[in-house]
Short mmCIF file of C-alpha atoms and ligand atoms in Angstrom, two decimals:
data_model
loop_
_atom_site.label_atom_id
_atom_site.label_comp_id
_atom_site.label_asym_id
_atom_site.label_seq_id
_atom_site.Cartn_x
_atom_site.Cartn_y
_atom_site.Cartn_z
CA UNK A 716 12.71 19.72 -12.89
CA UNK A 717 9.83 17.67 -11.95
CA UNK A 718 11.83 15.58 -9.54
CA UNK A 719 13.13 18.47 -7.56
CA UNK A 720 11.83 19.54 -3.90
CA UNK A 721 10.53 23.05 -3.17
CA UNK A 722 13.76 23.73 -1.71
CA UNK A 723 15.77 22.92 -4.65
CA UNK A 724 13.29 24.77 -6.90
CA UNK A 725 13.34 27.85 -4.85
CA UNK A 726 17.07 27.93 -5.02
CA UNK A 727 17.09 27.26 -8.93
CA UNK A 728 14.68 30.16 -9.27
CA UNK A 729 16.88 32.42 -7.16
CA UNK A 730 19.82 31.58 -9.18
CA UNK A 731 18.00 32.11 -12.65
CA UNK A 732 18.60 28.40 -13.74
CA UNK A 733 14.81 28.98 -14.76
CA UNK A 734 11.86 30.97 -14.37
CA UNK A 735 8.55 30.36 -12.49
CA UNK A 736 6.96 30.62 -15.87
CA UNK A 737 9.04 27.86 -17.44
CA UNK A 738 8.66 25.72 -14.17
CA UNK A 739 4.81 26.38 -14.30
CA UNK A 740 4.70 25.56 -18.05
CA UNK A 741 6.60 22.33 -17.30
CA UNK A 742 4.13 21.13 -14.49
CA UNK A 743 1.25 22.10 -17.07
CA UNK A 744 2.61 20.00 -19.49
CA UNK A 745 3.19 16.91 -17.19
CA UNK A 746 -0.34 17.24 -16.25
CA UNK A 747 -1.62 17.28 -19.77
CA UNK A 748 0.77 14.35 -20.73
CA UNK A 749 0.25 12.02 -17.70
CA UNK A 750 -3.02 12.83 -15.63
CA UNK A 751 -5.15 10.86 -18.08
CA UNK A 752 -3.73 7.94 -16.25
CA UNK A 753 -4.44 9.25 -12.85
CA UNK A 754 -7.46 11.64 -12.92
CA UNK A 755 -5.75 13.64 -10.01
CA UNK A 756 -7.25 17.06 -11.30
CA UNK A 757 -10.82 18.23 -11.61
CA UNK A 758 -9.80 21.68 -12.96
CA UNK A 759 -6.47 22.87 -14.61
CA UNK A 760 -6.01 26.80 -14.14
CA UNK A 761 -3.57 27.24 -16.93
CA UNK A 762 -4.16 30.97 -17.69
CA UNK A 763 -4.22 32.23 -14.02
CA UNK A 764 -1.41 29.92 -13.35
CA UNK A 765 0.79 31.53 -16.02
CA UNK A 766 -0.26 34.92 -14.90
CA UNK A 767 0.79 34.30 -11.36
CA UNK A 768 4.03 32.69 -12.44
CA UNK A 769 4.89 35.88 -14.55
CA UNK A 770 4.08 37.87 -11.28
CA UNK A 771 6.27 35.66 -9.19
CA UNK A 772 9.09 36.17 -11.57
CA UNK A 773 8.77 39.99 -11.29
CA UNK A 774 9.06 39.34 -7.42
CA UNK A 775 12.20 37.23 -7.77
CA UNK A 776 13.64 39.69 -10.22
CA UNK A 777 13.19 42.55 -7.59
CA UNK A 778 14.94 40.57 -4.83
CA UNK A 779 11.39 39.99 -3.17
CA UNK A 780 11.21 36.20 -3.07
CA UNK A 781 10.17 34.13 -0.14
CA UNK A 782 10.62 30.41 -0.22
CA UNK A 783 7.59 29.61 -1.98
CA UNK A 784 7.67 32.45 -4.53
CA UNK A 785 6.92 31.00 -8.04
CA UNK A 786 6.50 27.49 -6.67
CA UNK A 787 3.80 25.63 -8.61
CA UNK A 788 1.06 23.76 -6.47
CA UNK A 789 -2.33 22.28 -6.60
CA UNK A 790 -5.31 22.82 -4.29
CA UNK A 791 -7.81 20.10 -3.09
CA UNK A 792 -10.96 21.09 -4.73
CA UNK A 793 -12.41 21.92 -1.18
CA UNK A 794 -10.60 25.41 -0.78
CA UNK A 795 -12.53 28.07 -2.32
CA UNK A 796 -10.73 29.79 -4.99
CA UNK A 797 -12.42 32.93 -6.45
CA UNK A 798 -13.51 32.87 -9.99
CA UNK A 799 -12.56 29.10 -10.09
CA UNK A 800 -14.92 26.08 -9.90
CA UNK A 801 -14.84 24.73 -6.38
CA UNK A 802 -16.73 21.37 -6.63
CA UNK A 803 -15.87 19.42 -3.58
CA UNK A 804 -15.93 16.45 -5.64
CA UNK A 805 -19.76 16.97 -5.94
CA UNK A 806 -22.48 17.23 -8.42
CA UNK A 807 -23.91 19.43 -6.05
CA UNK A 808 -21.16 21.97 -6.68
CA UNK A 809 -20.10 21.26 -10.23
CA UNK A 810 -21.32 24.45 -11.28
CA UNK A 811 -20.11 26.50 -8.21
CA UNK A 812 -17.71 29.39 -9.11
CA UNK A 813 -16.43 30.49 -5.66
CA UNK A 814 -17.03 34.29 -5.37
CA UNK A 815 -14.20 34.52 -2.62
CA UNK A 816 -11.00 32.93 -1.59
CA UNK A 817 -10.46 30.72 1.34
CA UNK A 818 -7.86 31.99 3.82
CA UNK A 819 -5.45 29.32 3.05
CA UNK A 820 -5.88 30.35 -0.71
CA UNK A 821 -5.08 33.86 0.02
CA UNK A 822 -2.10 32.87 2.22
CA UNK A 823 -0.40 30.77 -0.38
CA UNK A 824 -1.16 33.33 -3.07
CA UNK A 825 0.50 35.94 -0.82
CA UNK A 826 3.37 33.66 -0.33
CA UNK A 827 3.85 33.76 -4.05
CA UNK A 828 3.00 30.11 -4.64
CA UNK A 829 1.47 29.32 -8.22
CA UNK A 830 -1.77 27.41 -8.20
CA UNK A 831 -1.98 25.18 -11.18
CA UNK A 832 -5.31 23.61 -10.64
CA UNK A 833 -7.80 21.96 -8.22
CA UNK A 834 -7.25 18.23 -7.48
CA UNK A 835 -9.83 15.42 -7.17
CA UNK A 836 -11.50 14.26 -4.01
CA UNK A 837 -14.06 12.18 -2.50
CA UNK A 838 -17.27 13.77 -2.56
CA UNK A 839 -17.39 16.32 0.31
CA UNK A 840 -14.40 14.58 1.65
CA UNK A 841 -16.20 11.71 2.52
CA UNK A 842 -14.24 8.45 1.60
CA UNK A 843 -10.77 6.73 1.90
CA UNK A 844 -10.38 5.50 -1.56
CA UNK A 845 -11.43 8.68 -3.96
CA UNK A 846 -14.03 6.60 -5.42
CA UNK A 847 -17.14 8.67 -4.27
CA UNK A 848 -15.91 11.52 -6.47
CA UNK A 849 -18.59 12.61 -9.03
CA UNK A 850 -15.52 13.18 -11.32
CA UNK A 851 -14.58 9.42 -11.22
CA UNK A 852 -11.84 7.76 -9.34
CA UNK A 853 -8.24 8.97 -8.83
CA UNK A 854 -5.83 6.10 -9.65
CA UNK A 855 -2.46 5.48 -7.35
CA UNK A 856 0.50 6.17 -9.68
CA UNK A 857 2.31 3.20 -8.06
CA UNK A 858 -0.26 0.92 -9.37
CA UNK A 859 -3.16 2.21 -11.45
CA UNK A 860 -5.40 -0.41 -10.63
CA UNK A 861 -5.16 0.42 -7.07
CA UNK A 862 -6.76 3.24 -5.18
CA UNK A 863 -4.53 6.48 -3.88
CA UNK A 864 -6.50 6.71 -0.46
CA UNK A 865 -8.86 9.37 0.20
CA UNK A 866 -10.52 11.64 0.36
CA UNK A 867 -7.41 13.87 -0.58
CA UNK A 868 -6.31 11.37 -3.22
CA UNK A 869 -6.09 13.65 -6.14
CA UNK A 870 -3.64 15.97 -4.21
CA UNK A 871 -1.66 12.88 -2.83
CA UNK A 872 -1.41 11.22 -6.48
CA UNK A 873 -0.40 14.40 -8.19
CA UNK A 874 2.52 14.98 -5.82
CA UNK A 875 3.60 11.17 -5.91
CA UNK A 876 3.72 11.37 -9.54
CA UNK A 877 5.58 14.47 -9.77
CA UNK A 878 2.99 16.54 -11.48
CA UNK A 879 3.46 19.30 -8.81
CA UNK A 880 5.96 19.50 -5.93
CA UNK A 881 3.53 20.37 -3.07
CA UNK A 882 -0.43 20.33 -2.83
CA UNK A 883 -3.03 20.88 -0.06
CA UNK A 884 -5.30 18.43 1.62
CA UNK A 885 -7.75 18.32 4.51
CA UNK A 886 -8.19 15.87 7.03
CA UNK A 887 -11.14 14.83 9.01
CA UNK A 888 -10.41 11.36 9.83
CA UNK A 889 -7.29 10.60 7.92
CA UNK A 890 -7.76 12.23 4.59
CA UNK A 891 -4.09 13.70 4.45
CA UNK A 892 -2.38 10.84 6.24
CA UNK A 893 -3.79 7.79 4.74
CA UNK A 894 -3.53 9.02 1.05
CA UNK A 895 0.06 10.17 1.76
CA UNK A 896 0.78 6.72 2.95
CA UNK A 897 -0.90 4.75 0.27
CA UNK A 898 0.96 7.18 -2.24
CA UNK A 899 4.53 7.34 -0.75
CA UNK A 900 4.55 11.01 0.17
CA UNK A 901 4.71 13.14 3.25
CA UNK A 902 1.46 14.42 4.64
CA UNK A 903 0.70 16.53 7.88
CA UNK A 904 -2.26 17.12 9.65
CA UNK A 905 -1.92 20.07 11.84
CA UNK A 906 -3.44 20.54 15.34
CA UNK A 907 -7.04 21.57 15.14
CA UNK A 908 -7.20 25.18 14.98
CA UNK A 909 -3.73 25.89 13.55
CA UNK A 910 -4.99 26.28 9.94
CA UNK A 911 -8.05 28.36 9.14
CA UNK A 912 -10.93 26.62 7.80
CA UNK A 913 -12.68 29.74 6.38
CA UNK A 914 -13.32 29.03 2.95
CA UNK A 915 -12.61 25.36 3.18
CA UNK A 916 -15.82 23.48 2.48
CA UNK A 917 -17.27 22.01 5.77
CA UNK A 918 -17.68 18.42 6.33
CA UNK A 919 -17.40 17.60 10.18
CA UNK A 920 -16.68 20.97 11.78
CA UNK A 921 -14.98 19.88 14.80
CA UNK A 922 -12.65 17.53 12.99
CA UNK A 923 -11.77 19.08 9.78
CA UNK A 924 -8.20 20.65 9.35
CA UNK A 925 -6.34 21.62 6.28
CA UNK A 926 -2.50 20.81 5.77
CA UNK A 927 0.32 20.13 3.27
CA UNK A 928 1.39 17.17 0.96
CA UNK A 929 4.93 17.17 0.09
CA UNK A 930 7.72 14.64 -1.04
CA UNK A 931 9.79 15.81 1.79
CA UNK A 932 9.23 16.90 5.59
CA UNK A 933 11.24 19.94 4.73
CA UNK A 934 9.03 20.94 1.92
CA UNK A 935 5.94 20.11 4.09
CA UNK A 936 7.43 22.61 6.66
CA UNK A 937 7.53 25.36 4.05
CA UNK A 938 3.99 24.84 2.96
CA UNK A 939 2.71 24.68 6.49
CA UNK A 940 4.39 27.83 7.34
CA UNK A 941 2.44 29.60 4.85
CA UNK A 942 -1.01 27.66 5.47
CA UNK A 943 -0.87 28.14 9.21
CA UNK A 944 -1.98 31.21 11.37
CA UNK A 945 -4.61 32.82 13.33
CA UNK A 946 -7.87 33.75 11.31
CA UNK A 947 -10.58 35.94 12.95
CA UNK A 948 -12.93 34.88 10.42
CA UNK A 949 -12.76 31.27 11.86
CA UNK A 950 -13.88 31.18 15.41
CA UNK A 951 -12.12 27.94 16.30
CA UNK A 952 -8.70 29.39 14.76
CA UNK A 953 -6.20 29.45 17.70
CA UNK A 954 -4.54 32.90 18.28
CA UNK A 955 -0.96 32.04 18.88
CA UNK A 956 2.14 32.66 16.71
CA UNK A 957 3.23 30.02 13.77
CA UNK A 958 6.53 28.39 14.76
CA UNK A 959 9.34 28.58 12.21
CA UNK A 960 8.97 24.97 11.15
CA UNK A 961 12.30 24.85 9.64
CA UNK A 962 14.23 25.83 12.28
CA UNK A 963 14.21 22.83 14.39
CA UNK A 964 14.26 20.26 11.52
CA UNK A 965 17.86 19.24 12.14
CA UNK A 966 17.53 18.82 16.11
CA UNK A 967 19.09 15.62 17.23
CA UNK A 968 16.81 12.84 18.28
CA UNK A 969 19.08 11.58 20.99
CA UNK A 970 17.08 10.42 23.89
CA UNK A 971 13.59 11.02 21.95
CA UNK A 972 11.04 9.11 23.54
CA UNK A 973 8.85 7.04 21.24
CA UNK A 974 5.54 5.50 22.41
CA UNK A 975 4.00 2.63 20.54
CA UNK A 976 0.49 2.07 21.32
CA UNK A 977 -0.10 -1.69 21.63
CA UNK A 978 -3.58 -1.32 20.14
CA UNK A 979 -1.91 -0.32 16.70
CA UNK A 980 0.08 -3.42 16.33
CA UNK A 981 -2.33 -6.07 16.88
CA UNK A 982 -5.08 -7.96 14.72
CA UNK A 983 -5.88 -6.20 11.83
CA UNK A 984 -2.61 -4.84 10.81
CA UNK A 985 -1.08 -6.26 7.55
CA UNK A 986 2.22 -8.46 8.42
CA UNK A 987 4.15 -6.91 5.68
CA UNK A 988 2.98 -3.33 6.63
CA UNK A 989 4.10 -4.18 10.21
CA UNK A 990 7.32 -5.46 9.20
CA UNK A 991 8.11 -2.18 7.41
CA UNK A 992 6.99 -0.16 10.35
CA UNK A 993 9.55 -2.35 12.65
CA UNK A 994 12.03 -1.48 10.32
CA UNK A 995 11.46 2.19 10.53
CA UNK A 996 11.34 2.06 14.42
CA UNK A 997 14.78 0.17 14.36
CA UNK A 998 16.14 3.28 12.27
CA UNK A 999 14.81 5.59 14.94
CA UNK A 1000 16.74 3.69 17.68
CA UNK A 1001 19.92 4.03 15.57
CA UNK A 1002 18.97 7.70 15.61
CA UNK A 1003 19.24 7.67 19.61
CA UNK A 1004 15.50 7.32 20.19
CA UNK A 1005 13.97 4.74 22.57
CA UNK A 1006 10.92 2.72 22.13
CA UNK A 1007 8.24 2.34 24.92
CA UNK A 1008 4.83 0.54 24.69
CA UNK A 1009 2.00 2.47 25.64
CA UNK A 1010 -1.95 1.96 25.76
CA UNK A 1011 -4.71 3.76 24.31
CA UNK A 1012 -7.42 1.82 26.05
CA UNK A 1013 -10.55 3.77 24.50
CA UNK A 1014 -8.95 4.01 20.93
CA UNK A 1015 -10.72 0.80 19.68
CA UNK A 1016 -13.95 2.95 19.84
CA UNK A 1017 -12.76 5.67 17.68
CA UNK A 1018 -14.35 4.37 14.46
CA UNK A 1019 -17.83 4.10 15.93
CA UNK A 1020 -17.59 7.15 17.68
CA UNK A 1021 -16.37 9.03 14.31
CA UNK A 1022 -19.25 7.58 12.35
CA UNK A 1023 -21.75 9.13 14.80
CA UNK A 1024 -20.03 12.57 15.19
CA UNK A 1025 -18.85 13.20 11.75
CA UNK A 1026 -22.05 12.41 9.99
CA UNK A 1027 -24.03 14.26 12.64
CA UNK A 1028 -22.01 17.34 11.81
CA UNK A 1029 -22.16 16.84 7.92
CA UNK A 1030 -25.90 16.46 8.23
CA UNK A 1031 -25.97 19.78 9.71
CA UNK A 1032 -23.42 21.32 7.31
CA UNK A 1033 -24.77 19.91 4.35
CA UNK A 1034 -28.34 21.25 4.93
CA UNK A 1035 -27.25 24.47 3.17
CA UNK A 1036 -27.25 22.62 -0.22
CA UNK A 1037 -30.99 23.05 -0.71
CA UNK A 1038 -31.13 24.06 -4.69
CA UNK A 1039 -31.95 27.81 -3.64
CA UNK A 1040 -28.90 29.86 -3.08
CA UNK A 1041 -26.19 27.88 -4.98
CA UNK A 1042 -25.22 24.69 -6.13
CA UNK A 1043 -27.49 22.05 -8.32
CA UNK A 1044 -30.98 22.65 -8.77
CA UNK A 1045 -33.34 20.05 -10.33
CA UNK A 1046 -35.09 21.06 -13.34
CA UNK A 1047 -39.08 21.24 -13.84
CA UNK A 1048 -39.97 21.22 -10.06
CA UNK A 1049 -43.58 21.06 -8.92
CA UNK A 1050 -43.21 23.05 -5.77
CA UNK A 1051 -40.64 23.99 -3.18
CA UNK A 1052 -40.65 20.70 -1.34
CA UNK A 1053 -40.26 19.03 -4.83
CA UNK A 1054 -37.24 21.21 -5.47
CA UNK A 1055 -35.60 20.55 -2.24
CA UNK A 1056 -36.02 16.65 -2.65
CA UNK A 1057 -35.02 16.32 -6.07
CA UNK A 1058 -32.14 18.91 -5.86
CA UNK A 1059 -30.65 17.09 -3.19
CA UNK A 1060 -31.51 13.75 -4.56
CA UNK A 1061 -29.62 14.57 -7.73
CA UNK A 1062 -26.72 16.45 -6.43
CA UNK A 1063 -25.48 14.13 -3.55
CA UNK A 1064 -24.02 10.89 -4.57
CA UNK A 1065 -24.62 7.63 -2.40
CA UNK A 1066 -22.13 7.96 0.38
CA UNK A 1067 -23.06 11.44 1.09
CA UNK A 1068 -26.65 10.45 1.37
CA UNK A 1069 -25.74 7.63 3.85
CA UNK A 1070 -23.87 10.03 6.15
CA UNK A 1071 -26.71 12.69 5.98
CA UNK A 1072 -29.17 9.79 6.82
CA UNK A 1073 -27.15 8.60 9.81
CA UNK A 1074 -26.40 11.79 11.10
CA UNK A 1075 -29.95 13.00 10.99
CA UNK A 1076 -30.96 9.78 12.72
CA UNK A 1077 -28.43 10.11 15.53
CA UNK A 1078 -29.28 13.86 16.18
CA UNK A 1079 -33.15 13.25 16.44
CA UNK A 1080 -35.21 13.79 19.53
CA UNK A 1081 -35.08 10.48 21.46
CA UNK A 1082 -31.83 9.19 20.10
CA UNK A 1083 -29.45 12.26 20.57
CA UNK A 1084 -28.61 11.24 24.01
CA UNK A 1085 -27.99 7.59 23.12
CA UNK A 1086 -25.81 8.17 20.27
CA UNK A 1087 -24.41 11.77 19.77
CA UNK A 1088 -23.89 12.63 23.44
CA UNK A 1089 -22.47 9.07 24.00
CA UNK A 1090 -20.21 9.55 21.36
CA UNK A 1091 -19.07 12.88 22.62
CA UNK A 1092 -18.13 11.45 26.10
CA UNK A 1093 -16.37 8.58 24.71
CA UNK A 1094 -14.46 11.05 22.43
CA UNK A 1095 -13.39 12.80 25.63
CA UNK A 1096 -12.06 9.40 26.92
CA UNK A 1097 -9.94 8.92 23.62
CA UNK A 1098 -8.53 12.52 23.92
CA UNK A 1099 -7.52 11.76 27.77
CA UNK A 1100 -5.86 8.41 26.66
CA UNK A 1101 -3.81 10.52 24.24
CA UNK A 1102 -2.79 13.15 26.56
CA UNK A 1103 -1.92 10.51 29.29
CA UNK A 1104 0.45 8.98 26.94
CA UNK A 1105 1.92 11.98 25.64
CA UNK A 1106 2.94 12.85 29.10
CA UNK A 1107 5.13 9.85 29.08
CA UNK A 1108 6.65 10.16 25.63
CA UNK A 1109 7.69 12.99 23.16
CA UNK A 1110 6.02 11.29 20.03
CA UNK A 1111 3.63 8.40 19.21
CA UNK A 1112 4.14 5.95 16.24
CA UNK A 1113 2.37 3.38 14.39
CA UNK A 1114 1.18 2.58 11.07
CA UNK A 1115 -1.00 5.03 9.16
CA UNK A 1116 -2.92 2.71 7.53
CA UNK A 1117 -3.65 -1.11 8.16
CA UNK A 1118 -2.48 -2.23 4.77
CA UNK A 1119 -1.07 -1.00 1.46
CA UNK A 1120 -3.25 0.55 -1.36
CA UNK A 1121 -6.30 -1.80 -2.13
CA UNK A 1122 -7.74 -2.53 -5.69
CA UNK A 1123 -10.13 -0.07 -7.09
CA UNK A 1124 -13.77 -1.16 -6.37
CA UNK A 1125 -12.36 -3.62 -3.76
CA UNK A 1126 -14.09 -2.01 -0.88
CA UNK A 1127 -16.56 0.01 -2.82
CA UNK A 1128 -19.70 -2.07 -1.67
CA UNK A 1129 -18.50 -2.58 1.94
CA UNK A 1130 -18.74 0.59 3.78
CA UNK A 1131 -17.71 -0.91 7.08
CA UNK A 1132 -14.23 -2.42 5.64
CA UNK A 1133 -13.78 1.00 3.84
CA UNK A 1134 -14.31 2.78 7.26
CA UNK A 1135 -11.73 0.50 8.69
CA UNK A 1136 -8.96 1.84 6.54
CA UNK A 1137 -8.78 4.93 8.89
CA UNK A 1138 -8.75 2.88 12.12
CA UNK A 1139 -5.20 4.53 13.23
CA UNK A 1140 -5.65 7.95 12.01
CA UNK A 1141 -9.44 8.92 13.09
CA UNK A 1142 -8.71 9.02 16.83
CA UNK A 1143 -6.05 11.81 16.15
CA UNK A 1144 -8.93 13.97 14.65
CA UNK A 1145 -11.06 12.99 17.65
CA UNK A 1146 -8.49 14.35 19.91
CA UNK A 1147 -7.71 17.37 17.68
CA UNK A 1148 -4.01 16.41 17.86
CA UNK A 1149 -1.47 16.94 15.01
CA UNK A 1150 -0.61 13.69 12.83
CA UNK A 1151 1.79 13.21 10.10
CA UNK A 1152 2.63 10.19 7.54
CA UNK A 1153 5.88 9.73 6.10
CA UNK A 1154 7.12 7.12 3.54
CA UNK A 1155 8.73 4.11 5.41
CA UNK A 1156 9.13 1.17 2.88
CA UNK A 1157 6.94 -1.01 0.76
CA UNK A 1158 4.72 -4.11 0.91
CA UNK A 1159 4.35 -5.85 -2.28
CA UNK A 1160 5.83 -2.82 -4.38
CA UNK A 1161 3.24 -0.38 -2.73
CA UNK A 1162 4.17 2.29 -0.46
CA UNK A 1163 3.92 1.85 3.54
CA UNK A 1164 3.37 5.00 5.75
CA UNK A 1165 4.49 5.52 9.26
CA UNK A 1166 2.48 7.80 11.43
CA UNK A 1167 3.74 10.12 13.70
CA UNK A 1168 1.47 11.85 16.35
CA UNK A 1169 2.56 14.44 18.66
CA UNK A 1170 0.98 16.97 21.44
CA UNK A 1171 -1.14 20.04 20.69
CA UNK A 1172 0.91 22.45 18.50
CA UNK A 1173 4.04 20.10 18.18
CA UNK A 1174 4.03 20.29 14.37
CA UNK A 1175 7.70 21.61 14.43
CA UNK A 1176 8.73 18.42 16.33
CA UNK A 1177 6.91 16.12 13.95
CA UNK A 1178 8.55 17.61 11.16
CA UNK A 1179 11.89 17.43 12.79
CA UNK A 1180 11.37 13.67 13.85
CA UNK A 1181 10.41 13.07 9.96
CA UNK A 1182 13.28 15.11 8.48
CA UNK A 1183 15.92 13.19 10.50
CA UNK A 1184 14.60 9.86 9.34
CA UNK A 1185 14.56 11.15 5.64
CA UNK A 1186 18.21 12.05 6.13
CA UNK A 1187 19.00 8.55 6.60
CA UNK A 1188 16.43 6.83 4.30
CA UNK A 1189 15.56 7.26 0.87
CA UNK A 1190 12.12 5.84 0.46
CA UNK A 1191 10.68 9.55 0.10
CA UNK A 1192 12.66 9.91 -2.88
CA UNK A 1193 11.32 6.67 -4.84
CA UNK A 1194 9.39 7.70 -7.77
CA UNK A 1195 6.53 5.58 -9.13
CA UNK A 1196 7.66 3.60 -12.33
CA UNK A 1197 6.15 5.65 -15.38
CA UNK A 1198 6.21 8.93 -13.41
CA UNK A 1199 9.99 9.35 -12.66
N1 LIG B 828 -12.24 8.27 5.43
C1 LIG B 828 -12.86 9.13 6.38
C2 LIG B 828 -14.16 9.52 5.95
O1 LIG B 828 -14.58 8.86 4.89
C3 LIG B 828 -12.21 10.44 6.59
C4 LIG B 828 -12.13 11.49 5.47
C5 LIG B 828 -11.62 12.74 5.78
O2 LIG B 828 -10.54 12.69 6.58
N2 LIG B 828 -12.00 13.66 5.19
O3 LIG B 828 -15.04 10.09 6.66
#
């Protein structure tokens, strides 16, 4: 059961091969048996899951099933789930039981999907390795001495290890695509505004976007279809109909123009990762695509721009955690100032504090123009670079990450080297474009991800381009040894 895709599971549920309750129990048993090696879950919601599965079985029996009815999944612990702890990977929210559901949570529940738990993540989604979590690091199922990527590392590891067929993630600078690449699965960051941010705990509001993890593009299309949509409760949500992401999956790639940014293939790219990407591009040529070199002249500034914009926004968003309304409150405080200081001091980890300090500095009087305003200007240039390139090509491709999964602890004390893990993904968030990572081979036994970047709201095209490749390759079908 656990190796089947959502499409296969849905057909099996419809035919009565097994019930959603049996399927859900099988996932819960796999989590109980195997997650000790990975630490991909923070919370397992066994009782609620079985109740939701039984409800799904009733819908299936009544002939009211959709493609996700009865399908187990896991939510990144950044999406609010009513009556279930929503920690965001932080001690600050360790005791937070969300009083309401995120829009994405509601939509997936309405589609009949069965949440089995909440996955581990970097604290407040800040990180590229899942090592900043208050709940301990997640291990990569391909090699448990290496990181799964971050910040959605728990969601990616859980899908790669076949604990669940699909999961949700969020991507502010790469947190869906980079862990998808490092864990050998498919992940999609939608266009900014496509998926509601209501009830998704905010990190950097102008960059954050939720999206699906799956093992195949076809499954990602199904999950995205249920997550996407206009939401009047999110003022940046875009009021535009949701495409049928499955309808175009099989379209021909004959004549597809692929742009290869020369900035993505130079210094800094690991040679074995680069070789896997080259081989994938040749596969696309066989499918009828043409390759053209393009240039994104300002993309080299994306990491410094991001590390002004994202900390600035996070310093503002995280000011709400003051120990007064919700979240961690220090014991035995002397006065209000002492309570603020100690609650925040105890509740936040080192990386979150670093970002709050950088952001507060960048936004302070006298520095705002030099840092934040300048970063916003360069951000605009990066967006213009992408839009210019996208006029000439249909999709942009390159590596998702500069190398394969690195060792646990290897970059933990070197923030700049950690920040460079997102060098190919961050600019996509700065521009608000959709991006995707699909498995494209191995380097040293560890998965390599190919990144696909499209125009605004071109998710259907990205999924089509990914699906055609998955029809002629089987990288996405490989299971990590020990988790087959
Ligand atoms: N790794 C990046 C950061 O640490 C991006 C994280 C994300 O996309 N949430 O901010």
